[in-house]
Each structure stands twice: as C-alpha cells, then as structure tokens.
Amino acid sequence: MASSFPSVQQLAAEARRVYGQVFGGDAPQVAVCAPGRVNLIGEHTDYNQGFVLPMALPLVTVVVGSQTSGQDVTIVTATEEADEPRRVDFSLPSDGSPLSPGLPSWANYVKGVIQHYRAPPVPGFRAVIASSVPLGGGLSSSASLEVAFYTFLQQLKPDDGDKVSKAVACQQAEHTHAGVPCGIMDQFVSVFGREGHALLIDCRSLEATPVPLADPGLVILITNSNVKHSLTGSEYPMRRRQCEEAASILGKASLRDATMKDLEEARARLDDVTYQRARHVIEEIDRTARAAEALKRGAYKEFGKLMVESHNSLRDLYEVSCRELDELVSAAMEVEGVFGSRMTGGGFGGCTVTLLQAHAIDRTTLHIQERYSGTPTFYVTTPSEGARALGLS
Ligand code: GAF
C-alpha cells in the first residue's frame, strides 16, 4: 500500500498553527513552498555538464513567516529532525560577514541561502518550516528547503536575479554551508518543476525541455529503502574528483565533451576505477538523451530498459548502489506490468523509482514488500509544480 502524505495546504496549515503557538498568536505574512524531486534517469551526470531527467514531486517543504524590524532570525521546524533542536536563533551580521555553519545542521541550508541571496542585506525574520519530503531519503529534502527559503526571502525583499540564478545560489548554499559539492539538478528542478512534465535539463547550458508525463495508464512509484549508509559524505566528492581527473586525462573540459571512442583511445592512461567512472558518465549522458526521446514517444518499454541499464551501471561501474537498492530493483522487475526500475539520487541508500502500468500497482507494492529484506515505504507520485508563493487563506 502506498503511503499518503499531507497536501501543500495541510502542511501550510500545520506551519501556521505552529507559528501562532511559538510567536504568541501572531499570523505569518508570507507562505511559500518548494518541491523535492525524483530523478527518472541521468544519475551523477549533472556535475559532468550532462543531461538529467528529473521531475518535481508533490512532496514539498513549506515555509511560513514574517519580516521583523531588527537583525534577528528565529526559525522553527515543525518536522521531526533526528536528535536536533527544532528551533534556532541567530543575528544577521550587520557588516555582511559570513554566517558560519553550525548546529542544528538543518539550519545550515538556511544560513547558506541567506549568504548567497542575490539582494543583500536580508532583513530579520521569523519563520516555521514544515516538510513532507523524507529526510535523507534521496528525494532532495535539502534542495527543497534551500529553494523554499530563497522563495521566502523573495517575498520579503525581491531579488534582482532570474530563476536560473536562484537555482545556482541555492546550489552554492549547499556547497558552502552543507559541504556537499553537488551538481545543479536538485535545486534546478525544485525551481523549474512543471506539473505533468519531467524536465530534460542540459546541465551545461542550463536549459530545460519539459517532457510530458501525465499518462493515466502509467504510475511513477517511489520506494524508500529506509536505509542510508554513511558513505555518501565521502564518496560523493570522491566520484566528482574521479570524473574531473578522467576529463583532464582525456583533454576535455568535462566528460560531457568525451565520447566512448575518446575513452577507449585513452584506456592505457587510465586506471581501472577512473575508466569505469568515466564510462558510466559518458554512457549515462547518452542514455538520458535517448530516454527523453523514448518518453516523448510514449515508448515506455524502451524507457524502462534504459532505466535498468542505468541502475546496473550505477551498481557495477559507478559503485553507488547498495544491497537494499539492488533488492528493490530486482523485486520490482519481477512483476508483470513494470517497465523499469532504478536507484535514484546520490545512492548508498534512499529510494528507487519504478515506472509501471497503473493496473499493476497493487501487485507491485505487495511483491516488493514480500521480497525486500527491510521495510519499504511507497509513494505514488505525479510530476508537480516548482517553487511558488501560497495564498494565506
Ligand atoms: C545528489 C546531488 F545533489 C545531485 O546534484 C546529483 O549529482 C545526484 O546526487 C546524483 O545524480 O542528489
């Protein structure tokens, strides 16, 4: 059975309730939200300037709040954060000096966004966060928080940038304040997400092509493995470095510019691991472009085959999958009516994404539940809107 999750309106109501409780009955002036994402294909290609094909989710982070007269900031999260205080208070430096990261760790995303906001100085404010994006589940809870906060600040004091610069500022926040050298995919799709569409994003030109994905006969199932291996912190930057090294050995600005022919010609100058990493990226960029074409034609079988190829490559060449994700993918692929399945996001735990015929949903979740050695959580999702301001009814 798929889990139900609160609607944007329910989350906003909860955030407003907590705001009133914490701030002595006051009502917030502003409410905004920004979605998490699931990536359908194109993994670990964004920081190689390649293609990705994510969609924004109906799972969102909501921020409600008001500007205050001074330099003080108070933020409360209505969502359970693992072993961390739910409230943070700090002052905005009047000389524009950087806000250092610290504890609670969830507040670092907000501090990073304040730091990179394109219309400094940011005024003081009070805010409450409520989110339905599972934390650390590979569905971009952090990007949705960054983009939601940027959108919140835009309501208090408009910035001078366009939507691309907003996504880039949120990506910088993650680099400087969370210490993750991520690509642009998560923040980009959280800003630009479009209802009923996946986005084919060219991470070199930062242009996005919406690909329709609203077939009532089709279901996009997300399965959370509910495991998160602690490897991500060190392995992600290592993968990024390996790709940069491979590109430099090939004499290319990035692996986006390399072909398999280039890679084979340079084979003798690459160690086995660097070769495998580069091969995954070069083939995955090509796979993603082909997958987007297949989706446009409604060729779901073809798309599903590419999803499985992507998973196998992430498992064998890029080595970012894990036993639990492999189990979930194998189980899903045993069910009739399933087109394809793969791990999604950075890896080492988190979620899989599965494309299937709508009538096969019950038997698919049942089968996965029977076969998976852990306890999965299921979300049936549809492509949704990007970040936006909400009415305060
Ligand atoms: C994480 C990163 F934040 C993204 O930029 C991307 O690299 C992804 O892992 C892997 O495709 O979500």
Coordinates of C-alpha atoms and ligand atoms in Angstrom, one line a residue:
M1 CA 0.0 0.0 0.0
A2 CA 1.3 3.4 -0.9
S3 CA 1.8 6.0 1.9
S4 CA -0.4 9.0 1.9
F5 CA 1.3 12.3 2.5
P6 CA -0.1 15.7 3.5
S7 CA -1.1 18.1 0.8
V8 CA 0.6 21.5 0.5
Q9 CA -2.4 23.1 2.1
Q10 CA -2.3 20.8 5.1
L11 CA 1.4 21.4 5.6
A12 CA 0.9 25.2 5.4
A13 CA -2.0 25.0 7.9
E14 CA 0.3 23.0 10.3
A15 CA 3.1 25.5 9.8
R16 CA 0.7 28.4 10.5
R17 CA -0.5 26.6 13.6
V18 CA 3.0 26.2 15.0
Y19 CA 3.8 29.8 14.1
G20 CA 0.9 31.0 16.1
Q21 CA 1.9 28.8 19.0
V22 CA 5.6 29.8 19.1
F23 CA 5.1 33.5 18.3
G24 CA 2.3 34.4 20.7
G25 CA -0.7 34.1 18.5
D26 CA 0.7 36.2 15.6
A27 CA -0.2 35.1 12.0
P28 CA 2.6 34.9 9.3
Q29 CA 2.6 37.4 6.4
V30 CA 4.0 35.0 3.9
A31 CA 3.8 31.3 2.9
V32 CA 5.8 29.6 0.2
C33 CA 6.7 26.0 -0.9
A34 CA 9.3 24.2 -2.9
P35 CA 9.2 20.6 -4.0
G36 CA 11.6 17.6 -3.6
R37 CA 12.4 15.7 -6.8
V38 CA 12.8 12.2 -8.2
N39 CA 15.3 11.7 -11.0
L40 CA 13.9 9.3 -13.6
I41 CA 17.3 8.9 -15.3
G42 CA 20.7 10.7 -15.7
E43 CA 22.5 10.0 -12.4
H44 CA 25.8 11.6 -11.5
T45 CA 25.8 13.4 -14.8
D46 CA 24.9 16.9 -13.6
Y47 CA 28.3 17.8 -12.3
N48 CA 29.8 16.5 -15.6
Q49 CA 27.7 19.0 -17.5
G50 CA 25.5 16.2 -18.9
F51 CA 21.7 15.6 -19.1
V52 CA 19.4 14.7 -16.3
L53 CA 15.6 13.9 -16.4
P54 CA 14.0 14.6 -13.0
M55 CA 10.5 15.7 -12.1
A56 CA 9.3 17.8 -9.1
L57 CA 7.3 15.9 -6.5
P58 CA 4.1 16.7 -4.7
L59 CA 6.3 16.2 -1.6
V60 CA 7.2 19.7 -0.6
T61 CA 8.8 21.9 2.0
V62 CA 6.6 24.8 3.2
V63 CA 8.0 28.0 4.9
V64 CA 5.6 30.5 6.6
G65 CA 6.9 33.6 8.3
S66 CA 7.1 37.4 8.6
Q67 CA 9.8 40.1 8.4
T68 CA 10.8 41.7 11.7
S69 CA 12.3 45.1 12.3
G70 CA 15.7 44.1 13.6
Q71 CA 18.5 41.8 12.5
D72 CA 17.3 38.8 14.5
V73 CA 16.3 35.5 12.9
T74 CA 14.2 32.7 14.6
I75 CA 13.4 29.6 12.7
V76 CA 11.4 26.6 14.0
T77 CA 10.9 23.4 12.2
A78 CA 7.5 21.6 12.7
T79 CA 9.1 18.5 11.2
E80 CA 10.9 15.9 13.3
E81 CA 14.6 16.3 12.8
A82 CA 16.8 13.4 14.0
D83 CA 18.1 14.3 17.5
E84 CA 18.4 18.0 16.8
P85 CA 16.8 21.1 18.4
R86 CA 13.7 22.3 16.4
R87 CA 14.5 25.9 17.0
V88 CA 17.4 28.1 16.0
D89 CA 18.0 31.8 16.9
F90 CA 20.8 33.9 15.4
S91 CA 21.5 37.5 14.3
L92 CA 22.3 38.6 10.8
P93 CA 25.8 40.2 10.8
S94 CA 25.4 44.0 10.1
D95 CA 28.7 44.1 8.2
G96 CA 27.7 41.3 5.8
S97 CA 30.3 38.9 7.2
P98 CA 29.5 35.2 6.5
L99 CA 27.1 33.2 8.7
S100 CA 29.1 30.2 9.8
P101 CA 27.6 26.8 9.6
G102 CA 27.0 25.1 13.0
L103 CA 24.2 23.2 14.8
P104 CA 21.4 22.4 14.3
S105 CA 22.6 21.1 10.9
W106 CA 19.2 21.7 9.2
A107 CA 19.7 25.5 9.8
N108 CA 22.9 25.4 7.7
Y109 CA 20.9 25.2 4.5
V110 CA 19.0 28.4 5.5
K111 CA 22.2 30.2 6.5
G112 CA 23.7 29.3 3.2
V113 CA 20.7 30.7 1.3
I114 CA 20.9 33.9 3.3
Q115 CA 24.6 34.1 2.4
H116 CA 24.0 33.7 -1.3
Y117 CA 20.8 35.6 -1.6
R118 CA 21.0 38.0 -4.6
A119 CA 19.7 41.1 -2.8
P120 CA 21.7 41.5 0.4
P121 CA 21.2 42.5 3.1
V122 CA 18.4 40.1 4.1
P123 CA 16.0 41.6 6.7
G124 CA 15.4 39.9 10.1
F125 CA 12.5 37.4 10.1
R126 CA 10.7 34.7 12.0
A127 CA 9.7 31.5 10.2
V128 CA 8.3 28.0 10.5
I129 CA 9.2 25.1 8.2
A130 CA 7.1 22.0 7.6
S131 CA 8.0 19.4 5.1
S132 CA 6.7 16.2 3.6
V133 CA 9.9 15.3 1.8
P134 CA 11.5 12.4 3.7
L135 CA 14.8 13.5 5.2
G136 CA 17.9 11.9 3.8
G137 CA 15.8 9.7 1.5
G138 CA 17.4 10.8 -1.7
L139 CA 14.4 12.9 -2.8
S140 CA 16.2 16.3 -2.2
S141 CA 14.9 17.3 1.1
S142 CA 17.8 19.7 1.3
A143 CA 17.3 21.3 -2.1
S144 CA 13.6 21.8 -1.4
L145 CA 14.5 23.5 1.9
E146 CA 17.0 25.8 0.2
V147 CA 14.7 26.7 -2.6
A148 CA 11.7 27.2 -0.3
F149 CA 13.8 29.6 1.8
Y150 CA 15.1 31.5 -1.2
T151 CA 11.4 31.9 -2.3
F152 CA 10.5 33.0 1.2
L153 CA 13.2 35.7 1.1
Q154 CA 12.0 36.8 -2.3
Q155 CA 8.6 37.6 -0.7
L156 CA 10.3 39.7 2.0
K157 CA 12.7 41.6 -0.3
P158 CA 12.6 40.9 -4.1
D159 CA 16.0 39.9 -5.6
D160 CA 17.4 41.0 -9.0
G161 CA 18.1 37.6 -10.5
D162 CA 16.3 35.2 -12.8
K163 CA 15.2 31.7 -11.9
V164 CA 18.5 30.1 -13.1
S165 CA 20.5 32.4 -10.8
K166 CA 18.1 31.4 -7.9
A167 CA 18.9 27.7 -8.5
V168 CA 22.6 28.5 -8.7
A169 CA 22.5 30.5 -5.4
C170 CA 20.8 27.5 -3.7
Q171 CA 23.4 25.1 -5.1
Q172 CA 26.2 27.4 -3.7
A173 CA 24.4 27.4 -0.3
E174 CA 24.8 23.6 -0.3
H175 CA 28.5 23.8 -1.3
T176 CA 29.5 26.4 1.3
H177 CA 27.2 25.6 4.2
A178 CA 26.4 21.9 3.9
G179 CA 29.8 20.9 2.4
V180 CA 28.3 18.9 -0.4
P181 CA 29.8 19.7 -3.9
C182 CA 26.5 18.8 -5.6
G183 CA 25.5 19.4 -9.2
I184 CA 22.7 21.7 -10.2
M185 CA 19.9 19.1 -10.8
D186 CA 18.1 19.2 -7.4
Q187 CA 17.8 22.9 -7.0
F188 CA 17.1 23.5 -10.7
V189 CA 14.1 21.1 -10.8
S190 CA 12.8 22.4 -7.4
V191 CA 12.7 25.9 -9.0
F192 CA 11.5 25.0 -12.5
G193 CA 9.3 21.9 -11.9
R194 CA 6.3 21.8 -14.1
E195 CA 3.0 19.9 -13.4
G196 CA 2.5 16.9 -15.7
H197 CA 6.1 17.0 -17.0
A198 CA 9.6 15.7 -16.4
L199 CA 12.4 18.1 -17.3
L200 CA 15.2 17.2 -19.6
I201 CA 17.9 19.5 -18.2
D202 CA 21.1 20.3 -20.1
C203 CA 23.4 20.9 -17.2
R204 CA 25.9 22.7 -19.4
S205 CA 23.6 25.3 -21.0
L206 CA 21.2 25.2 -18.0
E207 CA 18.3 25.0 -20.5
A208 CA 15.3 22.7 -19.7
T209 CA 12.9 21.0 -22.1
P210 CA 9.6 19.9 -20.5
V211 CA 8.7 16.3 -21.4
P212 CA 5.0 15.4 -21.0
L213 CA 4.4 12.7 -18.4
A214 CA 0.8 12.6 -17.5
D215 CA -0.5 9.3 -18.9
P216 CA -3.3 8.0 -16.7
G217 CA -2.3 4.4 -17.6
L218 CA 1.2 5.0 -16.1
V219 CA 2.3 5.2 -12.5
I220 CA 5.6 6.6 -11.1
L221 CA 6.3 4.7 -7.9
I222 CA 8.9 5.7 -5.4
T223 CA 10.1 3.1 -3.0
N224 CA 12.1 4.3 0.0
S225 CA 14.5 1.6 1.2
N226 CA 14.6 3.4 4.5
V227 CA 18.3 2.9 4.8
K228 CA 21.0 5.5 4.5
H229 CA 24.6 4.3 4.5
S230 CA 27.0 6.8 5.9
L231 CA 29.3 6.6 2.8
T232 CA 27.6 9.4 0.9
G233 CA 29.6 12.2 2.7
S234 CA 33.0 11.0 1.5
E235 CA 32.1 9.0 -1.6
Y236 CA 30.2 11.8 -3.5
P237 CA 33.1 14.2 -3.6
M238 CA 35.4 11.4 -4.5
R239 CA 33.2 10.5 -7.5
R240 CA 33.3 14.1 -8.6
R241 CA 37.1 14.2 -8.4
Q242 CA 37.5 11.0 -10.3
C243 CA 35.3 12.4 -13.1
E244 CA 37.3 15.6 -13.2
E245 CA 40.6 13.6 -13.4
A246 CA 39.2 11.4 -16.2
A247 CA 38.2 14.5 -18.2
S248 CA 41.6 16.1 -17.7
I249 CA 43.4 12.9 -18.8
L250 CA 41.1 12.9 -21.9
G251 CA 42.0 16.6 -22.5
K252 CA 38.3 17.6 -22.2
A253 CA 36.7 20.4 -20.2
S254 CA 34.2 17.9 -18.8
L255 CA 33.1 14.3 -19.6
R256 CA 30.1 15.8 -21.5
D257 CA 32.6 16.5 -24.3
A258 CA 34.0 13.0 -24.3
T259 CA 32.9 10.0 -26.4
M260 CA 33.4 6.3 -25.8
K261 CA 35.9 6.4 -28.6
D262 CA 37.9 9.0 -26.8
L263 CA 37.8 6.9 -23.6
E264 CA 38.9 3.7 -25.3
E265 CA 41.8 5.5 -27.0
A266 CA 42.9 6.8 -23.6
R267 CA 42.4 3.4 -21.9
A268 CA 46.1 2.8 -21.2
R269 CA 46.5 6.1 -19.4
L270 CA 43.5 5.5 -17.0
D271 CA 43.4 3.2 -14.0
D272 CA 40.5 0.7 -13.9
V273 CA 38.4 2.7 -11.4
T274 CA 38.8 6.0 -13.3
Y275 CA 37.9 4.3 -16.5
Q276 CA 34.8 2.7 -15.0
R277 CA 33.6 6.0 -13.5
A278 CA 34.1 7.8 -16.9
R279 CA 32.4 5.1 -18.8
H280 CA 29.3 5.3 -16.6
V281 CA 29.1 9.0 -17.1
I282 CA 29.6 9.0 -20.9
E283 CA 27.1 6.2 -21.4
E284 CA 24.6 7.7 -18.9
I285 CA 24.5 11.1 -20.6
D286 CA 23.7 9.3 -23.9
R287 CA 21.2 7.1 -22.3
T288 CA 19.4 10.0 -20.8
A289 CA 19.0 11.8 -24.1
R290 CA 17.7 8.6 -25.6
A291 CA 15.3 8.0 -22.7
A292 CA 13.8 11.5 -23.0
E293 CA 13.2 10.8 -26.7
A294 CA 11.5 7.5 -25.8
L295 CA 9.3 9.2 -23.2
K296 CA 8.2 11.8 -25.7
R297 CA 7.1 8.9 -28.0
G298 CA 5.3 7.1 -25.1
A299 CA 7.8 4.2 -25.6
Y300 CA 7.7 3.1 -22.0
K301 CA 9.2 -0.3 -22.6
E302 CA 12.2 1.3 -24.2
F303 CA 12.4 3.9 -21.4
G304 CA 12.2 1.1 -18.7
K305 CA 15.0 -0.8 -20.3
L306 CA 17.2 2.3 -20.2
M307 CA 16.3 2.7 -16.5
V308 CA 17.5 -0.8 -15.7
E309 CA 20.7 -0.2 -17.7
S310 CA 21.3 3.0 -15.7
H311 CA 20.8 1.1 -12.5
N312 CA 23.2 -1.7 -13.5
S313 CA 25.8 0.9 -14.5
L314 CA 25.5 2.8 -11.2
R315 CA 25.8 -0.6 -9.4
D316 CA 28.7 -2.0 -11.4
L317 CA 30.7 0.9 -12.8
Y318 CA 30.0 3.9 -10.6
E319 CA 29.5 1.8 -7.4
V320 CA 27.0 4.0 -5.7
S321 CA 24.2 1.4 -5.2
C322 CA 23.9 -0.9 -2.2
R323 CA 22.3 -4.3 -1.5
E324 CA 19.0 -2.8 -0.4
L325 CA 18.5 -0.7 -3.6
D326 CA 19.5 -3.7 -5.7
E327 CA 17.0 -5.9 -4.0
L328 CA 14.2 -3.3 -4.5
V329 CA 15.0 -3.0 -8.2
S330 CA 15.2 -6.8 -8.8
A331 CA 11.9 -7.3 -6.9
A332 CA 10.1 -4.6 -9.0
M333 CA 11.4 -6.1 -12.3
E334 CA 9.9 -9.5 -11.5
V335 CA 6.4 -8.0 -11.7
E336 CA 4.4 -8.1 -14.9
G337 CA 3.4 -4.6 -15.9
V338 CA 6.6 -3.0 -14.6
F339 CA 8.5 -1.2 -17.4
G340 CA 11.7 -0.2 -15.5
S341 CA 13.2 0.5 -12.1
R342 CA 16.4 2.0 -10.8
M343 CA 18.0 3.7 -7.8
T344 CA 17.5 7.5 -7.8
G345 CA 19.7 10.3 -6.4
G346 CA 23.1 10.1 -5.0
G347 CA 22.9 6.5 -3.9
F348 CA 24.1 4.4 -0.9
G349 CA 20.5 4.1 0.3
G350 CA 17.5 6.3 -0.2
C351 CA 14.9 5.5 -2.9
T352 CA 14.2 3.6 -6.1
V353 CA 12.0 4.9 -8.9
T354 CA 9.8 2.5 -10.8
L355 CA 7.7 3.1 -14.0
L356 CA 4.7 0.7 -14.3
Q357 CA 1.3 0.2 -15.7
A358 CA -1.3 1.7 -13.4
H359 CA -3.2 -1.5 -13.1
A360 CA -0.1 -3.3 -11.8
I361 CA 0.4 -1.0 -8.7
D362 CA -1.1 -3.2 -6.0
R363 CA 0.7 -6.4 -7.1
T364 CA 4.0 -4.5 -7.5
T365 CA 4.0 -3.0 -4.0
L366 CA 2.9 -6.3 -2.5
H367 CA 5.6 -8.2 -4.3
I368 CA 8.3 -5.7 -3.3
Q369 CA 7.1 -5.9 0.3
E370 CA 7.4 -9.7 0.3
R371 CA 10.8 -9.7 -1.4
Y372 CA 12.6 -6.8 0.4
S373 CA 14.6 -7.7 3.5
G374 CA 13.8 -4.3 5.0
T375 CA 10.7 -2.2 5.4
P376 CA 9.9 -0.2 2.4
T377 CA 7.7 3.0 2.2
F378 CA 5.9 3.6 -1.1
Y379 CA 4.9 6.9 -2.7
V380 CA 2.7 7.0 -5.8
T381 CA 3.6 10.4 -7.3
T382 CA 2.8 12.7 -10.2
P383 CA 5.1 15.4 -11.7
S384 CA 4.3 18.7 -9.9
E385 CA 4.9 22.4 -9.9
G386 CA 8.2 24.1 -8.8
A387 CA 8.6 26.6 -6.0
R388 CA 5.8 29.1 -5.5
A389 CA 4.2 31.5 -3.1
L390 CA 1.0 30.3 -1.5
G391 CA -2.2 32.1 -0.6
L392 CA -2.7 32.7 3.1
S393 CA -6.4 31.8 3.4
Ligands
GAF1 C1 22.7 14.3 -5.5 C2 23.3 15.7 -5.9 F1 22.8 16.7 -5.1 C3 22.9 16.0 -7.4 O1 23.5 17.2 -7.8 C4 23.3 14.8 -8.3 O2 24.6 14.8 -8.5 C5 22.8 13.5 -7.7 O3 23.2 13.3 -6.3 C6 23.3 12.3 -8.5 O4 22.8 12.3 -9.8 O5 21.3 14.4 -5.4

